[in-house]
CSV table of C-alpha atoms in Angstrom, one decimal:
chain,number,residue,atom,x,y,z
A,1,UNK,CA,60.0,98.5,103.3
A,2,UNK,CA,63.4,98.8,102.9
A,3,UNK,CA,66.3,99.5,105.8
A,4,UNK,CA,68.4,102.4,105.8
A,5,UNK,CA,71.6,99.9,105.5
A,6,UNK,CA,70.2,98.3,102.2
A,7,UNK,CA,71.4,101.4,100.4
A,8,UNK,CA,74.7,101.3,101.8
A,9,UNK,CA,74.9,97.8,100.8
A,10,UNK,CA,73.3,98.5,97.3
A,11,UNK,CA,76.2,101.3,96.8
A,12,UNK,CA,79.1,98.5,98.3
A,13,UNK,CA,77.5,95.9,95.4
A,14,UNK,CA,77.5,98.4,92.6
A,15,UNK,CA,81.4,99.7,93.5
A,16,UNK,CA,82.6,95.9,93.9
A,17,UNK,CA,81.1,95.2,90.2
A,18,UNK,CA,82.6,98.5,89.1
A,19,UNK,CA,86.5,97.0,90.3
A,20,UNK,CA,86.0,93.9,88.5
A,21,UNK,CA,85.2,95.3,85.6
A,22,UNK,CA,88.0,97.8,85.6
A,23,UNK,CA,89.9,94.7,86.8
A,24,UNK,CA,89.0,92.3,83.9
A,25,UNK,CA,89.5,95.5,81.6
A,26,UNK,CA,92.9,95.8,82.7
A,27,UNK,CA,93.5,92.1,82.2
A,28,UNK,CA,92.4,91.9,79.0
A,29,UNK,CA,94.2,95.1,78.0
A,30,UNK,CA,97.8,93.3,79.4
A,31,UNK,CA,96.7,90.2,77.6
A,32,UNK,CA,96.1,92.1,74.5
A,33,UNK,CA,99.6,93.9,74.9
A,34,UNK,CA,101.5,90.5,75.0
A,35,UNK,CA,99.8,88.9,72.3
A,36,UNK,CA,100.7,92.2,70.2
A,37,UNK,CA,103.9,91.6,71.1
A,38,UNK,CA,104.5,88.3,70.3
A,39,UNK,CA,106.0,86.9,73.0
A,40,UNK,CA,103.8,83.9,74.3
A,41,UNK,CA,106.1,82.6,76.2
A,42,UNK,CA,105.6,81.1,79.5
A,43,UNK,CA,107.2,84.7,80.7
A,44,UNK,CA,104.7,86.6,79.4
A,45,UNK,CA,102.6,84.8,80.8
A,46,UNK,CA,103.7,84.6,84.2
A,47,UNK,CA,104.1,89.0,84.2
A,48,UNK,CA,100.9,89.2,83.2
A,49,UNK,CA,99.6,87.1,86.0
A,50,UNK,CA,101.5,89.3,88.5
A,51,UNK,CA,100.5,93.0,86.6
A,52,UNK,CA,96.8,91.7,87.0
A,53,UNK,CA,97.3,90.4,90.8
A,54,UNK,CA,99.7,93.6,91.7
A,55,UNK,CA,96.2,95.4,90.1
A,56,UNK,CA,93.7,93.6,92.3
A,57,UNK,CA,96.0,94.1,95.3
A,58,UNK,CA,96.0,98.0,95.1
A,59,UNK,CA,92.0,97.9,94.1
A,60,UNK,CA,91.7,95.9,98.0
A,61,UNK,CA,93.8,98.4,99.6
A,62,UNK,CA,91.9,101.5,98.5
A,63,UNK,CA,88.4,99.7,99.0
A,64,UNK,CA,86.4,101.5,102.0
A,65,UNK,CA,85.9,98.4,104.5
């Protein structure tokens, strides 16, 4: 039988997987956008790097704990 708390849980697993992949969506989409660009320098890189972590930040700040 299951506990009142396993659908809480169930609904805290299902939004986590929904960040990541709006996360990894984003990430590929900034990726993409350098690459289009042309500029694969270390730079790029390294802006990248901080869009996607500035991205993850904000998605831990608005998660219900």
């Amino acid at each position: 039988m299951r506990r009142p708390d396993d659908n809480a849980e169930d609904a805290r697993i299902v939004d986590n997987l929904r960040r990541t992949i709006e996360l990894t969506e984003l990430g590929l989409a900034l990726r993409r956008s350098v690459v289009q660009q042309g500029n694969l320098v270390g730079d790029a890189m390294t802006q990248v790097m901080r869009e996607i972590r500035r991205a993850k930040e904000q998605a831990w700040q608005q998660s219900p704990s």
